[in-house]
XYZ file of C-alpha atoms in Angstrom:
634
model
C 105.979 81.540 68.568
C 106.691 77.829 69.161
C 109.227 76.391 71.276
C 112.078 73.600 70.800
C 109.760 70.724 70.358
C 107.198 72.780 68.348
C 104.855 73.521 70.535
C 102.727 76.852 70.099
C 104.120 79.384 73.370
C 100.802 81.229 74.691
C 102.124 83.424 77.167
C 101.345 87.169 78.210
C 103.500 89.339 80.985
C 103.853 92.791 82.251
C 102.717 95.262 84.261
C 99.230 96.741 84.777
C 99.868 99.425 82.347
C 101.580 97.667 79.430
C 99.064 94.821 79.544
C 95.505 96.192 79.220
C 97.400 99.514 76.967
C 98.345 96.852 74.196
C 95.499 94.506 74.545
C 92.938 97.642 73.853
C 94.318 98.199 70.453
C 94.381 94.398 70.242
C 90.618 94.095 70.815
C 90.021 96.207 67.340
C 91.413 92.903 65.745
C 90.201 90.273 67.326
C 87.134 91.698 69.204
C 85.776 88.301 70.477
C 88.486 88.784 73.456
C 87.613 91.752 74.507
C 84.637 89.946 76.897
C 87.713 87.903 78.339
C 90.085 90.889 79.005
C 87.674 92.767 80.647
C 87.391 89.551 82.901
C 91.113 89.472 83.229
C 90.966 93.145 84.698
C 88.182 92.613 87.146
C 89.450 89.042 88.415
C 93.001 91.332 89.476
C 91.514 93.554 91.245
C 92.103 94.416 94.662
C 88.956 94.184 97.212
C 89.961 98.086 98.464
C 89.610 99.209 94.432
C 93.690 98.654 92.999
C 95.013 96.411 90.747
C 98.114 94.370 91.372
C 101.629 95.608 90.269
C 101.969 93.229 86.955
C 99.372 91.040 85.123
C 101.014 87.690 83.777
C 99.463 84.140 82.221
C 100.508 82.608 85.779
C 98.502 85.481 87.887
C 98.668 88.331 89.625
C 101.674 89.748 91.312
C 103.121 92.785 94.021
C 105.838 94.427 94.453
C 108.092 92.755 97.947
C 109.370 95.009 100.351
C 113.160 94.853 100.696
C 114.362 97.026 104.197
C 117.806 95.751 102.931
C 117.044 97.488 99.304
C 117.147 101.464 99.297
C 115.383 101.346 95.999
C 112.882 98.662 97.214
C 109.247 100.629 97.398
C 106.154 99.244 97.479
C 102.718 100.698 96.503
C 99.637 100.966 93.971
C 100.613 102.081 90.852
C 97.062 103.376 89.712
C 98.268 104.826 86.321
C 95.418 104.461 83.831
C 93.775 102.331 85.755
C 90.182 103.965 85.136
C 90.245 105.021 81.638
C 91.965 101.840 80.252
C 88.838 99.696 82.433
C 86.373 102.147 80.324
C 88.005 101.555 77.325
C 87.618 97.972 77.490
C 83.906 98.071 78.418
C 83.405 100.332 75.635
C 85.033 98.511 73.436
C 82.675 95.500 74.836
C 79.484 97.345 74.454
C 79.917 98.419 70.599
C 80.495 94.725 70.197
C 77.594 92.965 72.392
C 76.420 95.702 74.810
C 72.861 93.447 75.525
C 75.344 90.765 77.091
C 77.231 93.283 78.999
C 74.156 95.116 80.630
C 73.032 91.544 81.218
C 75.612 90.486 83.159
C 75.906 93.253 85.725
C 74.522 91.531 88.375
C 76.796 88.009 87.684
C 79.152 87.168 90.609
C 81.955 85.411 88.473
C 84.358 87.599 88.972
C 87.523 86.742 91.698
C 89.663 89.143 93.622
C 93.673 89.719 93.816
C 94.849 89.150 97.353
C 97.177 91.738 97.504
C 98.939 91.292 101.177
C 99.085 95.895 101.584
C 97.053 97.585 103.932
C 95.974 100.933 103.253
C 96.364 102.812 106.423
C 93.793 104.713 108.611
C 92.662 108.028 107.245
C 94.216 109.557 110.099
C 97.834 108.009 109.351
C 97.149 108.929 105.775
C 96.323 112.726 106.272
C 99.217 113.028 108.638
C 101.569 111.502 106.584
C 100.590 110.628 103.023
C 103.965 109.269 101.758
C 103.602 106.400 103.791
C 100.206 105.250 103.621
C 100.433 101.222 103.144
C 102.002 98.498 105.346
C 103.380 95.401 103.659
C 101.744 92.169 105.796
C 104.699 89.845 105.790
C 102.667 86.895 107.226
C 99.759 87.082 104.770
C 102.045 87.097 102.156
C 104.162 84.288 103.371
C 100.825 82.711 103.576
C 100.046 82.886 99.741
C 103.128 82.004 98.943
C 102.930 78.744 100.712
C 99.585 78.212 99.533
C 100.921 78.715 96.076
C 102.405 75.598 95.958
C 98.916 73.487 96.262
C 96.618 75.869 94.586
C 98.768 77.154 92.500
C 98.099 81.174 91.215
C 94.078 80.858 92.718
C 96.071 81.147 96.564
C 96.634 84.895 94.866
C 92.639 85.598 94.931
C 90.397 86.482 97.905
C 88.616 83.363 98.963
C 85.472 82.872 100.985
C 84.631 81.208 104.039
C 84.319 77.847 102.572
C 87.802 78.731 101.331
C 87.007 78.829 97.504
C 87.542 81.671 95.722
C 85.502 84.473 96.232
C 83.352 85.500 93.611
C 81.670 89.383 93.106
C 79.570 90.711 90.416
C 80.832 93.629 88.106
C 78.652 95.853 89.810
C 81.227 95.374 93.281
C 83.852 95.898 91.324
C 82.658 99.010 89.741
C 81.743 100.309 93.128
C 85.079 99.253 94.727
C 87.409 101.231 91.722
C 84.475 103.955 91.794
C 84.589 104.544 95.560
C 88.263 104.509 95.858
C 88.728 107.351 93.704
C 86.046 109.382 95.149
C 86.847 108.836 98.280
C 90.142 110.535 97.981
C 88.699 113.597 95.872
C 90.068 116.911 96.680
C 87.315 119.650 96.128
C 88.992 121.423 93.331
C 92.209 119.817 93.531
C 91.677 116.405 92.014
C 92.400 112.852 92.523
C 94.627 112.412 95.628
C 97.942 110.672 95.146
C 97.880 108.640 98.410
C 99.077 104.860 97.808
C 102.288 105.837 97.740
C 102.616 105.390 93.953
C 102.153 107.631 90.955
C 98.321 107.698 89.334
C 99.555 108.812 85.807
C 102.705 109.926 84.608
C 105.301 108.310 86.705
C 107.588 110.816 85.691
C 105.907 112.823 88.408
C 106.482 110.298 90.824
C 107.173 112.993 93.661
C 103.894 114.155 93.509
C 102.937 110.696 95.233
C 101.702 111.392 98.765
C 100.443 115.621 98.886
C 99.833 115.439 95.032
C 96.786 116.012 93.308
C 95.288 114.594 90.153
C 93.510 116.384 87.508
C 94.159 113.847 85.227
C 92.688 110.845 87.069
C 89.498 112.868 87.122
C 88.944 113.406 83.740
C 88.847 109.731 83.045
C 87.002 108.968 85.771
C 84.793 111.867 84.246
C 84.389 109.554 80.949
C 83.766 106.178 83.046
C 81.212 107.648 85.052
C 78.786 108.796 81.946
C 79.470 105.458 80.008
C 78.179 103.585 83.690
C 75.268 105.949 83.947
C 74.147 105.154 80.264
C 74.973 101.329 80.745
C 72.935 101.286 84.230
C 69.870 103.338 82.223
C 70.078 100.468 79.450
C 70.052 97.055 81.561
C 67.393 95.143 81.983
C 68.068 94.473 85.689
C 66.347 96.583 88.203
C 68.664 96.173 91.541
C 71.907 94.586 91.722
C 73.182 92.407 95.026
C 76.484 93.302 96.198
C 77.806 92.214 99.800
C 76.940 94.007 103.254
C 79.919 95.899 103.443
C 79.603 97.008 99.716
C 76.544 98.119 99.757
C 77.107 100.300 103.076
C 80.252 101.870 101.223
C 78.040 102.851 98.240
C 75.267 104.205 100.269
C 77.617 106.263 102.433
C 79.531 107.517 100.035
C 76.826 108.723 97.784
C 74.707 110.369 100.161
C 77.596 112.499 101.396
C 77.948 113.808 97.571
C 74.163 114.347 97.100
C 73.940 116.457 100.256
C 76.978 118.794 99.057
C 76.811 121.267 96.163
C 79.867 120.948 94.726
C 80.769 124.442 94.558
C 80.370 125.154 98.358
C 83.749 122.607 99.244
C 86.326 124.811 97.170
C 87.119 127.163 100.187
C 89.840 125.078 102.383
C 88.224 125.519 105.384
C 85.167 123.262 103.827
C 87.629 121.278 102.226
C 88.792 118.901 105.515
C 84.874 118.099 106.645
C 83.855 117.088 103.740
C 86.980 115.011 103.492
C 87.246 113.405 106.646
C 83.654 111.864 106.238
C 84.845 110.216 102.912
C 88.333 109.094 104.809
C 86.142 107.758 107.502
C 83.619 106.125 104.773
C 86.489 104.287 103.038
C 88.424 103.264 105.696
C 85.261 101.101 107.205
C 85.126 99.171 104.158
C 88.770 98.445 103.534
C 88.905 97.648 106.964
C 86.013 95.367 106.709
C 87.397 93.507 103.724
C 91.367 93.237 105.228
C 89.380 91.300 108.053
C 86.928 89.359 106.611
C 86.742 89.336 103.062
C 83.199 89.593 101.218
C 81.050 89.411 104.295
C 77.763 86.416 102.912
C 75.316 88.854 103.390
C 74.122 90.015 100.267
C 71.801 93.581 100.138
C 70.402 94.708 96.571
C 71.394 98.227 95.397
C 68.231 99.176 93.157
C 69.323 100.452 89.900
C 67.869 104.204 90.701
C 69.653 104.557 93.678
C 72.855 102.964 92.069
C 72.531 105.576 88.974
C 71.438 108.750 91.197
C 74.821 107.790 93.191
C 77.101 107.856 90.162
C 75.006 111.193 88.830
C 76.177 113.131 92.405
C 79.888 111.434 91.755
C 79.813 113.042 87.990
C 78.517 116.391 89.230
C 81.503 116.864 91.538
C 83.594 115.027 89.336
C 82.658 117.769 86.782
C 82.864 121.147 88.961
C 86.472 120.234 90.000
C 87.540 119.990 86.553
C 85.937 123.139 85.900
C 87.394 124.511 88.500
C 90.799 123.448 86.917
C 90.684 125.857 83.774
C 93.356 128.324 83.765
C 92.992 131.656 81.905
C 94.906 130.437 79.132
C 92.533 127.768 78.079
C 94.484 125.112 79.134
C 93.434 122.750 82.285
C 95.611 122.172 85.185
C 97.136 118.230 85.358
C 98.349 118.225 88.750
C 98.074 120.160 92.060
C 99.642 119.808 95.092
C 97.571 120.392 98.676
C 98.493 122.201 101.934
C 97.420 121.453 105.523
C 96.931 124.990 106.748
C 97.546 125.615 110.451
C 93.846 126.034 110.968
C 93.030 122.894 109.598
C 91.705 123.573 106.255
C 93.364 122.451 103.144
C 94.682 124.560 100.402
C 95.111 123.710 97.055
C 98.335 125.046 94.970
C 98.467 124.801 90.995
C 101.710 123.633 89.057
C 102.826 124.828 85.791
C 100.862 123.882 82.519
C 101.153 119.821 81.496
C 100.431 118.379 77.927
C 98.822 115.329 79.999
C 96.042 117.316 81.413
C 95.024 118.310 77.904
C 94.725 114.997 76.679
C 93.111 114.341 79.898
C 90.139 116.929 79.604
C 89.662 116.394 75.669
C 89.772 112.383 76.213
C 86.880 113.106 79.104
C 84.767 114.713 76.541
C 83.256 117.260 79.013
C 84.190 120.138 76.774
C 81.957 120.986 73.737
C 83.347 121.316 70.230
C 84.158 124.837 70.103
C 85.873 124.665 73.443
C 87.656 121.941 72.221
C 88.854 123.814 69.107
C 90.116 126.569 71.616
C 91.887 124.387 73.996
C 93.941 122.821 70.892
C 94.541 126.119 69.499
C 95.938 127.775 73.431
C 98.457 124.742 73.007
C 99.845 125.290 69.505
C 100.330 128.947 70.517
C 101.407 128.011 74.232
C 105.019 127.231 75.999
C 104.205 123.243 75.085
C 104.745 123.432 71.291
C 108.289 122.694 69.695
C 108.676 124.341 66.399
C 111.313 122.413 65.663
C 110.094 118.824 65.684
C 106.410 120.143 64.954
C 104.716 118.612 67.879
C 104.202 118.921 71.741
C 106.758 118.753 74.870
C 105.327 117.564 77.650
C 106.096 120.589 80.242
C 107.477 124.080 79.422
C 111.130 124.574 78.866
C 112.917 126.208 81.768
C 116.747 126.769 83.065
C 117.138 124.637 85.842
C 119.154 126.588 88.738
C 122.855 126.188 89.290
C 124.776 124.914 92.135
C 125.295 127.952 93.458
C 121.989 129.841 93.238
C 120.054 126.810 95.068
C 119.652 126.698 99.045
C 120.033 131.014 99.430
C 118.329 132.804 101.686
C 117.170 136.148 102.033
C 119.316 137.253 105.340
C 116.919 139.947 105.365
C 114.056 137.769 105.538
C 115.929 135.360 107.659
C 116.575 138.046 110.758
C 112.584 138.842 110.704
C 112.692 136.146 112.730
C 114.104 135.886 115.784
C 115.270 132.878 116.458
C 117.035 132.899 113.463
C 118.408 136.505 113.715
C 120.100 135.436 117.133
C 121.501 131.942 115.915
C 123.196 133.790 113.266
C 124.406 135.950 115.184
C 126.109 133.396 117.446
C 127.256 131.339 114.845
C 125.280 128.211 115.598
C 124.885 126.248 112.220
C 122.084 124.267 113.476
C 119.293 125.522 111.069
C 120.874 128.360 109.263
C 124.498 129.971 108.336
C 125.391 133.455 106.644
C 128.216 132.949 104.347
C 131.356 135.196 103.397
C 129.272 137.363 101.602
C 126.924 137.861 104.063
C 124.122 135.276 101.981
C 122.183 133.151 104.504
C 121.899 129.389 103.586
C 120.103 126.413 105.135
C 121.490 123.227 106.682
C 123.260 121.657 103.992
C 122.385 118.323 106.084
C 118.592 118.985 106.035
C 116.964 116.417 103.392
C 113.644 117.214 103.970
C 111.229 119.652 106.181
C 111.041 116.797 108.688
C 114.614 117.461 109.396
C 114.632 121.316 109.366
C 110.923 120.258 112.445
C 113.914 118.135 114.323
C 116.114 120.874 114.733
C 113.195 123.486 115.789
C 112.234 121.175 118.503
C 115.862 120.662 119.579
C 115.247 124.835 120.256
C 112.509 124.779 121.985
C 111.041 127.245 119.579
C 107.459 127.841 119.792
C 104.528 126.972 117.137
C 104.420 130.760 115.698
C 108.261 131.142 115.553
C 108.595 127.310 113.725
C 105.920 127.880 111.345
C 107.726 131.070 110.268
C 110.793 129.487 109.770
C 109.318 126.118 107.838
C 107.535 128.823 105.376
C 110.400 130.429 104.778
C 112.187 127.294 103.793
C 109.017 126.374 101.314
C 109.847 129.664 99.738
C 113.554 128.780 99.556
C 113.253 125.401 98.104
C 109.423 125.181 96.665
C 109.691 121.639 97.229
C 105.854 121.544 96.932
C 105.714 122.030 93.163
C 108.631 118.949 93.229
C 107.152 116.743 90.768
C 110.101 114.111 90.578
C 112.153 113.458 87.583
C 109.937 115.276 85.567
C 111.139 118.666 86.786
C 114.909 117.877 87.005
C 115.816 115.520 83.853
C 116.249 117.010 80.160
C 115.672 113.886 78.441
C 113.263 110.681 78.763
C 109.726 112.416 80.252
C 111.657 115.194 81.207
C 111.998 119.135 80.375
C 112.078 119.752 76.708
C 111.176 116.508 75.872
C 108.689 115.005 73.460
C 106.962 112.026 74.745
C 105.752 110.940 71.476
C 103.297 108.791 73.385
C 101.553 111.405 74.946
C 100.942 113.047 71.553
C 99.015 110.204 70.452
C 97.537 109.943 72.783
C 96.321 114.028 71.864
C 96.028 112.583 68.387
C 93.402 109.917 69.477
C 91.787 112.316 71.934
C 91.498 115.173 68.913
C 90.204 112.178 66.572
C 87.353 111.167 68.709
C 85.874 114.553 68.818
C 86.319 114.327 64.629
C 84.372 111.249 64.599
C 81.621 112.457 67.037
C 80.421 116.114 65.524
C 77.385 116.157 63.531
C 78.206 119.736 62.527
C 80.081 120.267 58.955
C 81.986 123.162 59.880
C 82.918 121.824 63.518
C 83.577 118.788 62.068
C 86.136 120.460 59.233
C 87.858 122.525 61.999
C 88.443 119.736 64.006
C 90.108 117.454 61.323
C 92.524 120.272 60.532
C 93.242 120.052 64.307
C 93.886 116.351 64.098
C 95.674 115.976 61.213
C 98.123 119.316 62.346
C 99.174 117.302 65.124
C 99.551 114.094 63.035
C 101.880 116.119 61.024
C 104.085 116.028 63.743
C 104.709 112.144 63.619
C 107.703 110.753 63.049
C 106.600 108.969 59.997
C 106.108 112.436 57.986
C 109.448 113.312 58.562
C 112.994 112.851 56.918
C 115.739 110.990 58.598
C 117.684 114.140 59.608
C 114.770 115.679 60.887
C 113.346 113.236 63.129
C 116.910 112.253 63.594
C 116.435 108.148 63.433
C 114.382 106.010 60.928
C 111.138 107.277 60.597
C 109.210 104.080 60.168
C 110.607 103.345 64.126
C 108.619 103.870 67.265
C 110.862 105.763 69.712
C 109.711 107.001 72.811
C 111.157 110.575 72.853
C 112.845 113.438 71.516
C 114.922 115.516 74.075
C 115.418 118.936 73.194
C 118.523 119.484 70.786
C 118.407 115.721 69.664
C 116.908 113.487 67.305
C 114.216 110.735 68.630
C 115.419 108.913 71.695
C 114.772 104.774 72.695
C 113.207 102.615 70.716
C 111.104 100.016 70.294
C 107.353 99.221 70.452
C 106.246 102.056 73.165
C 102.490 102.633 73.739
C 102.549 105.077 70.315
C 102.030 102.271 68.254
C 98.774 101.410 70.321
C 97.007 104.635 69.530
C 98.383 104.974 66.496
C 96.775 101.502 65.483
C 93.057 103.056 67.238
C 93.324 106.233 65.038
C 94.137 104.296 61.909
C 90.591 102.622 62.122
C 89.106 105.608 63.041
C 90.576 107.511 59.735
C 89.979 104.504 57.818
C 85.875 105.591 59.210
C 85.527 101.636 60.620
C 84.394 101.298 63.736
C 81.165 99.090 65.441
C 77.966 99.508 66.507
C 75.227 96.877 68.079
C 77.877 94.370 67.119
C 77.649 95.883 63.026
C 80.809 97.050 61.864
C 80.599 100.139 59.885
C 82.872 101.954 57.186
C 82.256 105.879 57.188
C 85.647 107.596 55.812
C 84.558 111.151 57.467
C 88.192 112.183 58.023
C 90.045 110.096 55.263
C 91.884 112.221 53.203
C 91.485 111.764 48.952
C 95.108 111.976 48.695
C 95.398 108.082 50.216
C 93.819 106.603 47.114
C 95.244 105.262 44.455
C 95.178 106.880 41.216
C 92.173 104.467 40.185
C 90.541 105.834 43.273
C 90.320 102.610 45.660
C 92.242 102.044 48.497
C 92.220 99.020 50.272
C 92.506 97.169 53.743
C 91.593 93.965 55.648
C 89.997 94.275 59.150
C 89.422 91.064 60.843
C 90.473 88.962 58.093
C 87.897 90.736 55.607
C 88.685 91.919 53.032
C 87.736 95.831 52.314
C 88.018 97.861 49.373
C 87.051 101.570 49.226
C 85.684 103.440 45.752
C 86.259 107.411 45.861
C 83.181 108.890 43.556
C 84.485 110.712 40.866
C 85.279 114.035 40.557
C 85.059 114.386 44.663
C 87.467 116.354 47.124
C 86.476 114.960 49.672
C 85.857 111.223 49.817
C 82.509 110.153 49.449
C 83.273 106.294 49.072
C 81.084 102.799 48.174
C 82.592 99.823 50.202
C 83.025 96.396 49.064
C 83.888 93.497 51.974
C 85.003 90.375 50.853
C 86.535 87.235 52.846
């Protein structure tokens, strides 16, 4: 692109998500940038382990609270923030991975200045929907430093007042610690910055929800670190005071814990409060004053032990996640219990969480083959379209059958029993018909705890009136738009992103079994759900052009919004992969395992040009399956 007077426009905007999501696909081409995006992540990052709201050519930036606004929020959006950081550093280390082990102990990397502060723990458990305050004056602060330092007043800076610089090992242990210091013992990743983790469809799980999903990737990052750590040359790595305390904390609290003893709730909240505690002294330590000068060397057994304790618990919660179907749980939700403890409730089945677990590569082949075959005979396959919805299909609930009570169950209790009698409306009403109903007025439980107190009712009589609301309304299984829209991410609804994302997920266990029959069952696999791509289909089945990306396919209807949605990303990774090129020690190499014979050309070649070579395939006569020579050419 060139502007008016012909000058070349370099230029790059968007949020978190959309940025590193194209740019990984975009490495495959041009893999001498991948060194430089993986800088680009790691200079945005937030000292308390988030990244900033959008990445642009100018800098970081953060979402403003508005108290005039009703739809102003603010928050960290964390979605795919692990697993798109491990992508890029594998993508680095099949390119150069001697330079990237060698530089694990560089501090050249800067740090966004994000003006949010993450709450105490104690704010946070008591009410995790509103776990960050906005600081006005730090932000007025950048701004007005903005306009002599330009997008550098957005970093962390020192006490010389220069940037701050870290190494890669700080930042690993910042994103690291973050995530498990809000692990829920069998529950998952907790949802607590006030912003969705993954799919922001389920953007009501923000604040009690758990994720499954976050795990799993964290899962994969923590085994690529391990084997990275094992391969560097370095023997310790300096990180500052504070950084070093969080590490060592935090990883002697998950060596000293078998992972299997915290899935009772009553061991859930100990073990819990000592990692709230743990991460709330270093965030609190870095809101006040930045990277402390002290330095302290973590050696590189200690460092690798740590991350070993993280993957074992990382590992028995996703276990714990299986349902008897085959299928993983994505998301959970978590209950304070009256005695303190903390109780974990599933939700109903998610394509996300499969993607999830196979993309973590935890499972071994054969469970692999029997996950993927639970979810073509499972509630999340539509026949029609030949592919996967993201939740089950259900009937919402009408007007009418929403907000009705029991009146038997209702006059179990007292309190109510009597104010129904009277006729006071104040928490409860029996209609005509002799139905019982809840305050129309009441939004929220918060409001229904108002109106107990306003009766003076005592702890035992409000808790068994707030239960029975939970089982009138269920909001704990509320997941957001994802639970009450029929179209975009909602019920019924192909997200034709999400399936290639199963696509690449299914492909990478292809390319990774040594075993011939494995390795035959799982291309069938892959390629079944590649048949379900828009681009094998006619017009009137797919219901638009079929060479278009479009983001989804409500039930009933024919593909939904288009235009270039994060489908063409993976779509791009697992066209290398069945092409069989992919890189090694920095040495590319062409092995066709999964390319089918019917792609070549009647002459038998079929050709390509990666990275401006180009490459010709020869099929060997006679062969149904391709057994190929490769020429490369410039």
């Amino acid at each position: 692109l060139k502007d008016r007077d012909g000058n070349r426009m370099l230029s790059y905007q968007g949020n978190w998500r959309d940025i590193f999501q194209n740019w990984e696909a975009l490495a495959m081409s041009w893999p001498g940038f991948t060194e430089g995006m993986t800088a680009k992540f790691l200079n945005a990052m937030t000292g308390d382990g988030f990244n900033p709201y959008r990445v642009t050519r100018d800098g970081i930036d953060w979402e403003v609270q508005e108290p005039d606004n009703p739809w102003s929020n603010i928050g960290y959006w964390g979605d795919h923030q692990v697993i798109y950081l491990a992508k890029l550093l594998e993508s680095w280390s099949r390119y150069d991975r001697k330079t990237l082990a060698a530089s694990l102990d560089s501090p050249i990397y800067s740090t966004g200045n994000v003006p949010y502060r993450i709450k105490p723990y104690a704010d946070v458990m008591n009410n995790p929907r509103d776990t960050i305050s906005f600081d006005y004056e730090r932000h007025e602060r950048i701004l007005e430093r903005e306009k002599t330092e330009g997008s550098d007043a957005r970093l962390v800076h020192d006490a010389s007042d220069s940037v701050a610089l870290v190494s890669m090992t700080a930042k690993f242990v910042a994103i690291i610690g973050a995530k498990m210091s809000n692990l829920v013992p069998g529950g998952g990743s907790w949802l607590n910055t006030q912003r969705p983790e993954g799919n922001d469809a389920n953007n009501a799980l923000a604040g009690w929800g758990l994720s499954v999903v976050t795990l799993c990737y964290l899962r994969r990052f923590l085994v690529f670190l391990i084997g990275l750590y094992r391969d560097s040359p370095l023997t310790s790595y300096s990180v500052s005071e504070e950084t070093a305390a969080f590490f060592g904390a935090l990883s002697r609290t998950y060596r000293e814990t078998e992972p299997e003893s915290l899935f009772k709730p009553a061991a859930r909240r100990p073990f819990m409060d000592a990692l709230g505690s743990t991460f709330e002294a270093f965030r609190e330590s870095v809101y006040r004053h930045g990277y402390s000068p002290k330095s302290r060397a973590i050696p590189r057994d200690e460092l690798v032990s740590g991350l070993e304790a993280f993957l074992a618990h990382a590992e028995a919660t996703i276990r714990a996640n299986r349902r008897e179907d085959g299928l993983y749980h994505s998301y959970n939700t978590m209950e304070v219990l009256p005695d303190g403890g903390l109780e974990v409730h599933t939700l109903t089945e998610m394509l996300e969480g499969q993607v999830a677990v196979l993309s973590s590569g935890m499972l071994p082949a054969k469970e692999a083959l029997a996950l993927l075959d639970s979810l073509k005979s499972g509630r999340l396959f539509r026949a029609d379209q030949y592919s996967y919805i993201l939740y089950p299909e259900k009937e919402l609930p009408s007007f009418t059958e929403k907000n009705v009570v029991d009146s038997r169950e209702a006059r179990k209790i007292p309190l109510l029993a009597a104010m129904l009698d009277k006729g006071d409306k104040s928490i409860a009403h029996a209609d005509s018909r002799g139905a019982c109903h809840f305050n129309p007025d009441f939004r929220n439980a918060r409001d229904l705890d108002g109106a107990l107190a306003r009766t003076g009712a005592d702890e035992a009589t409000s808790r068994a009136v707030r239960e029975l609301y939970e089982r009138t309304f269920n909001h704990r299984s509320f997941t957001g738009r994802s639970g009450t829209f029929y179209a975009y991410e909602g019920l019924g609804s192909i997200y034709w992103h999400m399936v290639s994302k199963l696509m690449l997920a299914v492909q990478e266990y292809c390319l990774a079994e040594r075993d011939p029959a494995l390795g035959k069952a799982l291309a069938e696999r892959y390629y079944d759900v590649r048949k379900g791509i828009g681009f094998n289909k006619k017009p009137d089945e797919y219901g638009a052009f079929p060479t278009d990306p479009y983001s989804h396919t409500p039930a009933g209807q024919g593909a939904k919004q288009p235009g270039m949605t994060g489908q063409v990303k993976e779509e791009i990774i697992t066209r290398w992969g069945e092409l069989g090129v992919s890189v090694t020690d920095g040495i590319v190499n062409f092995r066709p395992a999964i390319l089918r014979a019917s792609e070549f050309r009647p002459d038998g070649t079929l050709e390509f040009s990666w990275c401006g070579a180009r490459v010709k395939y020869r099929l060997a006569a006679g062969s149904e399956q391709p057994s190929v020579t490769a020429s490369v050419s410039r």
